[in-house]
């Protein structure tokens, strides 16, 4: 029996969407693209990884997140699977999270995540088909979620004033490091969490 085809998430990258090779330079207050445009930064002044947009062209790269679409989904609370509006009711927006309730009392309140929310039909499908979530997920309504950080590549100036690539990590907004990162994913902190049963949802 053939397994059901796994839907390609809206935020997944495709093989035709190559990462830009734009040159980065150092300024006194951080890094910048040599040919920087106003939309290269978000509202917090953080520089974003520039990747081509060609959704559906080539093959899906399930292990890679497209920075532009992930940022869009997180900023506007769109479903990470289909790109439509995430489901919301009086308890909040719907998220599917890998079950880590043993991490701390009150989990997932205060959790910082790079995973956007979901709509109800996609939540049911992803919970059944996604190997990463199958049997290890919880559905949670989130009353409030705040964009608080980015995940991306850190940089530092060299003695010659050229940028040096460092490792990747989480960088909170409002910190000095936020001027020295090329962001790849937007992070939200989750608050006011209620566990729900997808089988009982409307």
PDB file of C-alpha atoms in Angstrom:
ATOM      1  CA  UNK A   1       0.000   0.000   0.000  1.00  0.00           C
ATOM      2  CA  UNK A   2       1.409   3.394  -1.018  1.00  0.00           C
ATOM      3  CA  UNK A   3       1.833   5.917   1.773  1.00  0.00           C
ATOM      4  CA  UNK A   4      -0.114   9.184   1.395  1.00  0.00           C
ATOM      5  CA  UNK A   5       1.887  11.949  -0.249  1.00  0.00           C
ATOM      6  CA  UNK A   6       3.245  14.443   2.229  1.00  0.00           C
ATOM      7  CA  UNK A   7       2.110  18.006   1.408  1.00  0.00           C
ATOM      8  CA  UNK A   8       4.888  20.454   0.690  1.00  0.00           C
ATOM      9  CA  UNK A   9       4.710  23.110   3.432  1.00  0.00           C
ATOM     10  CA  UNK A  10       4.299  26.717   2.359  1.00  0.00           C
ATOM     11  CA  UNK A  11       7.484  27.640   4.227  1.00  0.00           C
ATOM     12  CA  UNK A  12       9.618  24.877   2.648  1.00  0.00           C
ATOM     13  CA  UNK A  13      12.302  25.901   0.181  1.00  0.00           C
ATOM     14  CA  UNK A  14      12.458  24.525  -3.367  1.00  0.00           C
ATOM     15  CA  UNK A  15      15.585  23.567  -5.278  1.00  0.00           C
ATOM     16  CA  UNK A  16      15.158  26.478  -7.720  1.00  0.00           C
ATOM     17  CA  UNK A  17      15.238  28.975  -4.838  1.00  0.00           C
ATOM     18  CA  UNK A  18      18.939  29.588  -4.529  1.00  0.00           C
ATOM     19  CA  UNK A  19      20.477  31.695  -1.775  1.00  0.00           C
ATOM     20  CA  UNK A  20      21.684  35.072  -2.970  1.00  0.00           C
ATOM     21  CA  UNK A  21      25.405  35.720  -3.282  1.00  0.00           C
ATOM     22  CA  UNK A  22      25.045  39.431  -2.522  1.00  0.00           C
ATOM     23  CA  UNK A  23      28.111  41.015  -0.951  1.00  0.00           C
ATOM     24  CA  UNK A  24      28.021  41.961   2.717  1.00  0.00           C
ATOM     25  CA  UNK A  25      30.041  44.820   4.189  1.00  0.00           C
ATOM     26  CA  UNK A  26      30.722  46.113   7.679  1.00  0.00           C
ATOM     27  CA  UNK A  27      29.498  49.449   8.954  1.00  0.00           C
ATOM     28  CA  UNK A  28      30.224  50.982  12.317  1.00  0.00           C
ATOM     29  CA  UNK A  29      26.877  49.750  13.669  1.00  0.00           C
ATOM     30  CA  UNK A  30      26.678  46.340  11.975  1.00  0.00           C
ATOM     31  CA  UNK A  31      26.511  44.616   8.613  1.00  0.00           C
ATOM     32  CA  UNK A  32      24.749  45.653   5.411  1.00  0.00           C
ATOM     33  CA  UNK A  33      24.399  44.532   1.828  1.00  0.00           C
ATOM     34  CA  UNK A  34      26.567  46.553  -0.537  1.00  0.00           C
ATOM     35  CA  UNK A  35      23.489  47.083  -2.725  1.00  0.00           C
ATOM     36  CA  UNK A  36      20.998  47.150   0.138  1.00  0.00           C
ATOM     37  CA  UNK A  37      17.337  47.925  -0.505  1.00  0.00           C
ATOM     38  CA  UNK A  38      14.779  49.146   2.080  1.00  0.00           C
ATOM     39  CA  UNK A  39      12.940  45.814   2.195  1.00  0.00           C
ATOM     40  CA  UNK A  40      16.136  43.892   3.040  1.00  0.00           C
ATOM     41  CA  UNK A  41      15.502  44.718   6.720  1.00  0.00           C
ATOM     42  CA  UNK A  42      12.522  44.086   8.945  1.00  0.00           C
ATOM     43  CA  UNK A  43      10.791  46.657  11.136  1.00  0.00           C
ATOM     44  CA  UNK A  44      13.391  46.078  13.866  1.00  0.00           C
ATOM     45  CA  UNK A  45      16.284  46.912  11.545  1.00  0.00           C
ATOM     46  CA  UNK A  46      17.520  43.313  11.213  1.00  0.00           C
ATOM     47  CA  UNK A  47      19.056  42.297   7.872  1.00  0.00           C
ATOM     48  CA  UNK A  48      17.443  39.236   6.266  1.00  0.00           C
ATOM     49  CA  UNK A  49      18.890  36.407   4.216  1.00  0.00           C
ATOM     50  CA  UNK A  50      18.068  37.035   0.569  1.00  0.00           C
ATOM     51  CA  UNK A  51      16.816  33.925  -1.246  1.00  0.00           C
ATOM     52  CA  UNK A  52      15.124  33.682  -4.641  1.00  0.00           C
ATOM     53  CA  UNK A  53      11.379  33.038  -4.742  1.00  0.00           C
ATOM     54  CA  UNK A  54      10.332  30.208  -7.063  1.00  0.00           C
ATOM     55  CA  UNK A  55       7.848  28.186  -5.036  1.00  0.00           C
ATOM     56  CA  UNK A  56       6.871  24.974  -6.801  1.00  0.00           C
ATOM     57  CA  UNK A  57       9.846  25.011  -9.183  1.00  0.00           C
ATOM     58  CA  UNK A  58      12.256  22.077  -8.994  1.00  0.00           C
ATOM     59  CA  UNK A  59      12.010  19.683  -6.070  1.00  0.00           C
ATOM     60  CA  UNK A  60      10.871  20.484  -2.524  1.00  0.00           C
ATOM     61  CA  UNK A  61      13.608  20.730   0.106  1.00  0.00           C
ATOM     62  CA  UNK A  62      11.703  19.509   3.159  1.00  0.00           C
ATOM     63  CA  UNK A  63      14.654  20.120   5.486  1.00  0.00           C
ATOM     64  CA  UNK A  64      15.116  23.755   4.442  1.00  0.00           C
ATOM     65  CA  UNK A  65      12.985  26.753   5.362  1.00  0.00           C
ATOM     66  CA  UNK A  66      12.510  29.612   2.917  1.00  0.00           C
ATOM     67  CA  UNK A  67      13.361  32.754   4.935  1.00  0.00           C
ATOM     68  CA  UNK A  68      10.920  35.039   3.137  1.00  0.00           C
ATOM     69  CA  UNK A  69       7.909  32.765   3.450  1.00  0.00           C
ATOM     70  CA  UNK A  70       8.714  31.756   7.024  1.00  0.00           C
ATOM     71  CA  UNK A  71       8.976  35.422   7.987  1.00  0.00           C
ATOM     72  CA  UNK A  72       5.694  36.169   6.201  1.00  0.00           C
ATOM     73  CA  UNK A  73       3.901  33.285   7.903  1.00  0.00           C
ATOM     74  CA  UNK A  74       5.174  34.268  11.347  1.00  0.00           C
ATOM     75  CA  UNK A  75       4.581  37.992  10.893  1.00  0.00           C
ATOM     76  CA  UNK A  76       0.986  37.570   9.665  1.00  0.00           C
ATOM     77  CA  UNK A  77       0.102  34.309  11.490  1.00  0.00           C
ATOM     78  CA  UNK A  78      -0.350  32.251   8.338  1.00  0.00           C
ATOM     79  CA  UNK A  79      -0.529  28.460   8.201  1.00  0.00           C
ATOM     80  CA  UNK A  80       2.943  27.034   7.680  1.00  0.00           C
ATOM     81  CA  UNK A  81       1.522  24.253   5.492  1.00  0.00           C
ATOM     82  CA  UNK A  82      -0.850  26.004   3.052  1.00  0.00           C
ATOM     83  CA  UNK A  83      -0.121  29.718   3.545  1.00  0.00           C
ATOM     84  CA  UNK A  84      -3.731  30.649   4.383  1.00  0.00           C
ATOM     85  CA  UNK A  85      -4.684  32.338   7.643  1.00  0.00           C
ATOM     86  CA  UNK A  86      -4.022  30.180  10.696  1.00  0.00           C
ATOM     87  CA  UNK A  87      -7.053  29.010  12.667  1.00  0.00           C
ATOM     88  CA  UNK A  88      -8.138  31.265  15.519  1.00  0.00           C
ATOM     89  CA  UNK A  89     -10.945  31.176  18.061  1.00  0.00           C
ATOM     90  CA  UNK A  90     -11.612  32.856  21.411  1.00  0.00           C
ATOM     91  CA  UNK A  91      -8.781  30.844  22.989  1.00  0.00           C
ATOM     92  CA  UNK A  92      -6.204  32.012  20.450  1.00  0.00           C
ATOM     93  CA  UNK A  93      -4.283  30.916  17.375  1.00  0.00           C
ATOM     94  CA  UNK A  94      -3.684  27.228  16.677  1.00  0.00           C
ATOM     95  CA  UNK A  95      -0.155  25.809  16.863  1.00  0.00           C
ATOM     96  CA  UNK A  96       1.145  22.244  16.536  1.00  0.00           C
ATOM     97  CA  UNK A  97       4.176  21.706  18.762  1.00  0.00           C
ATOM     98  CA  UNK A  98       6.457  18.763  19.376  1.00  0.00           C
ATOM     99  CA  UNK A  99       5.408  17.489  22.802  1.00  0.00           C
ATOM    100  CA  UNK A 100       7.968  18.723  25.341  1.00  0.00           C
ATOM    101  CA  UNK A 101       5.742  19.071  28.409  1.00  0.00           C
ATOM    102  CA  UNK A 102       8.479  17.534  30.561  1.00  0.00           C
ATOM    103  CA  UNK A 103      10.762  20.523  29.898  1.00  0.00           C
ATOM    104  CA  UNK A 104       9.207  22.805  32.536  1.00  0.00           C
ATOM    105  CA  UNK A 105       6.064  23.385  34.550  1.00  0.00           C
ATOM    106  CA  UNK A 106       3.608  25.400  32.513  1.00  0.00           C
ATOM    107  CA  UNK A 107       5.141  24.462  29.159  1.00  0.00           C
ATOM    108  CA  UNK A 108       4.733  25.787  26.481  1.00  0.00           C
ATOM    109  CA  UNK A 109       4.039  29.182  28.045  1.00  0.00           C
ATOM    110  CA  UNK A 110       7.137  31.272  27.338  1.00  0.00           C
ATOM    111  CA  UNK A 111       8.345  28.934  24.586  1.00  0.00           C
ATOM    112  CA  UNK A 112      10.253  30.594  21.737  1.00  0.00           C
ATOM    113  CA  UNK A 113       9.547  28.928  18.393  1.00  0.00           C
ATOM    114  CA  UNK A 114      10.471  29.270  14.728  1.00  0.00           C
ATOM    115  CA  UNK A 115       7.456  27.181  13.674  1.00  0.00           C
ATOM    116  CA  UNK A 116       4.487  29.197  12.361  1.00  0.00           C
ATOM    117  CA  UNK A 117       0.910  28.329  13.341  1.00  0.00           C
ATOM    118  CA  UNK A 118      -1.505  26.165  11.323  1.00  0.00           C
ATOM    119  CA  UNK A 119      -5.055  26.106  10.017  1.00  0.00           C
ATOM    120  CA  UNK A 120      -7.355  23.351  11.263  1.00  0.00           C
ATOM    121  CA  UNK A 121      -7.451  21.159   8.114  1.00  0.00           C
ATOM    122  CA  UNK A 122      -3.658  21.268   7.781  1.00  0.00           C
ATOM    123  CA  UNK A 123      -3.196  20.575  11.501  1.00  0.00           C
ATOM    124  CA  UNK A 124      -5.150  17.343  11.207  1.00  0.00           C
ATOM    125  CA  UNK A 125      -3.242  16.308   8.094  1.00  0.00           C
ATOM    126  CA  UNK A 126       0.191  17.227   9.446  1.00  0.00           C
ATOM    127  CA  UNK A 127      -0.448  15.459  12.733  1.00  0.00           C
ATOM    128  CA  UNK A 128      -1.201  12.257  10.844  1.00  0.00           C
ATOM    129  CA  UNK A 129       1.404  12.436   8.053  1.00  0.00           C
ATOM    130  CA  UNK A 130       4.429  14.430   9.200  1.00  0.00           C
ATOM    131  CA  UNK A 131       7.196  12.057  10.433  1.00  0.00           C
ATOM    132  CA  UNK A 132       8.543  14.803  12.721  1.00  0.00           C
ATOM    133  CA  UNK A 133       5.212  15.151  14.547  1.00  0.00           C
ATOM    134  CA  UNK A 134       3.531  11.758  14.282  1.00  0.00           C
ATOM    135  CA  UNK A 135       2.700  10.546  17.781  1.00  0.00           C
ATOM    136  CA  UNK A 136       4.791  13.280  19.419  1.00  0.00           C
ATOM    137  CA  UNK A 137       2.799  16.467  19.046  1.00  0.00           C
ATOM    138  CA  UNK A 138       0.291  18.554  20.942  1.00  0.00           C
ATOM    139  CA  UNK A 139      -2.227  21.057  19.606  1.00  0.00           C
ATOM    140  CA  UNK A 140      -2.217  24.332  21.512  1.00  0.00           C
ATOM    141  CA  UNK A 141      -4.226  27.550  21.316  1.00  0.00           C
ATOM    142  CA  UNK A 142      -1.999  30.580  21.869  1.00  0.00           C
ATOM    143  CA  UNK A 143      -3.670  33.764  23.090  1.00  0.00           C
ATOM    144  CA  UNK A 144      -0.617  35.983  22.562  1.00  0.00           C
ATOM    145  CA  UNK A 145       2.582  35.531  20.570  1.00  0.00           C
ATOM    146  CA  UNK A 146       5.237  38.200  20.250  1.00  0.00           C
ATOM    147  CA  UNK A 147       7.964  38.478  17.593  1.00  0.00           C
ATOM    148  CA  UNK A 148      10.988  38.544  19.895  1.00  0.00           C
ATOM    149  CA  UNK A 149      14.065  37.278  18.037  1.00  0.00           C
ATOM    150  CA  UNK A 150      15.503  35.810  14.865  1.00  0.00           C
ATOM    151  CA  UNK A 151      17.537  32.733  14.055  1.00  0.00           C
ATOM    152  CA  UNK A 152      20.356  33.374  11.619  1.00  0.00           C
ATOM    153  CA  UNK A 153      24.016  33.724  10.707  1.00  0.00           C
ATOM    154  CA  UNK A 154      26.161  35.878  12.984  1.00  0.00           C
ATOM    155  CA  UNK A 155      28.979  38.053  11.642  1.00  0.00           C
ATOM    156  CA  UNK A 156      31.871  40.012  13.137  1.00  0.00           C
ATOM    157  CA  UNK A 157      34.298  42.626  11.767  1.00  0.00           C
ATOM    158  CA  UNK A 158      37.885  41.626  11.099  1.00  0.00           C
ATOM    159  CA  UNK A 159      40.940  43.815  11.610  1.00  0.00           C
ATOM    160  CA  UNK A 160      40.688  44.780   7.937  1.00  0.00           C
ATOM    161  CA  UNK A 161      37.075  45.857   8.373  1.00  0.00           C
ATOM    162  CA  UNK A 162      35.639  43.010   6.324  1.00  0.00           C
ATOM    163  CA  UNK A 163      32.843  40.769   7.659  1.00  0.00           C
ATOM    164  CA  UNK A 164      33.713  37.345   9.056  1.00  0.00           C
ATOM    165  CA  UNK A 165      31.146  34.530   9.094  1.00  0.00           C
ATOM    166  CA  UNK A 166      30.501  33.046  12.518  1.00  0.00           C
ATOM    167  CA  UNK A 167      28.040  30.356  13.611  1.00  0.00           C
ATOM    168  CA  UNK A 168      24.267  30.424  13.590  1.00  0.00           C
ATOM    169  CA  UNK A 169      22.134  31.174  16.613  1.00  0.00           C
ATOM    170  CA  UNK A 170      19.161  32.891  18.204  1.00  0.00           C
ATOM    171  CA  UNK A 171      19.480  36.668  18.399  1.00  0.00           C
ATOM    172  CA  UNK A 172      16.920  38.690  20.407  1.00  0.00           C
ATOM    173  CA  UNK A 173      15.586  41.920  18.976  1.00  0.00           C
ATOM    174  CA  UNK A 174      16.996  45.082  20.527  1.00  0.00           C
ATOM    175  CA  UNK A 175      20.456  43.644  21.211  1.00  0.00           C
ATOM    176  CA  UNK A 176      23.765  44.723  19.696  1.00  0.00           C
ATOM    177  CA  UNK A 177      24.050  41.325  17.997  1.00  0.00           C
ATOM    178  CA  UNK A 178      20.831  42.034  16.077  1.00  0.00           C
ATOM    179  CA  UNK A 179      22.840  44.409  13.872  1.00  0.00           C
ATOM    180  CA  UNK A 180      25.357  41.641  13.129  1.00  0.00           C
ATOM    181  CA  UNK A 181      23.077  38.873  11.877  1.00  0.00           C
ATOM    182  CA  UNK A 182      21.557  37.825   8.573  1.00  0.00           C
ATOM    183  CA  UNK A 183      18.234  36.439   9.727  1.00  0.00           C
ATOM    184  CA  UNK A 184      16.763  33.263   8.289  1.00  0.00           C
ATOM    185  CA  UNK A 185      13.764  32.666  10.562  1.00  0.00           C
ATOM    186  CA  UNK A 186      11.526  34.832  12.723  1.00  0.00           C
ATOM    187  CA  UNK A 187      10.910  33.688  16.300  1.00  0.00           C
ATOM    188  CA  UNK A 188       7.782  34.252  18.385  1.00  0.00           C
ATOM    189  CA  UNK A 189       7.357  33.719  22.115  1.00  0.00           C
ATOM    190  CA  UNK A 190       4.122  32.003  23.082  1.00  0.00           C
ATOM    191  CA  UNK A 191       1.877  33.086  25.977  1.00  0.00           C
ATOM    192  CA  UNK A 192      -1.577  32.195  27.263  1.00  0.00           C
ATOM    193  CA  UNK A 193      -1.491  28.562  26.141  1.00  0.00           C
ATOM    194  CA  UNK A 194      -4.415  26.104  26.158  1.00  0.00           C
ATOM    195  CA  UNK A 195      -4.073  22.469  25.093  1.00  0.00           C
ATOM    196  CA  UNK A 196      -6.810  21.366  22.681  1.00  0.00           C
ATOM    197  CA  UNK A 197      -7.952  18.149  21.041  1.00  0.00           C
ATOM    198  CA  UNK A 198      -8.086  18.377  17.247  1.00  0.00           C
ATOM    199  CA  UNK A 199     -10.743  15.651  17.155  1.00  0.00           C
ATOM    200  CA  UNK A 200     -13.073  17.872  19.163  1.00  0.00           C
ATOM    201  CA  UNK A 201     -12.424  21.005  17.119  1.00  0.00           C
ATOM    202  CA  UNK A 202     -15.084  22.306  14.795  1.00  0.00           C
TER     203      UNK A 202
END
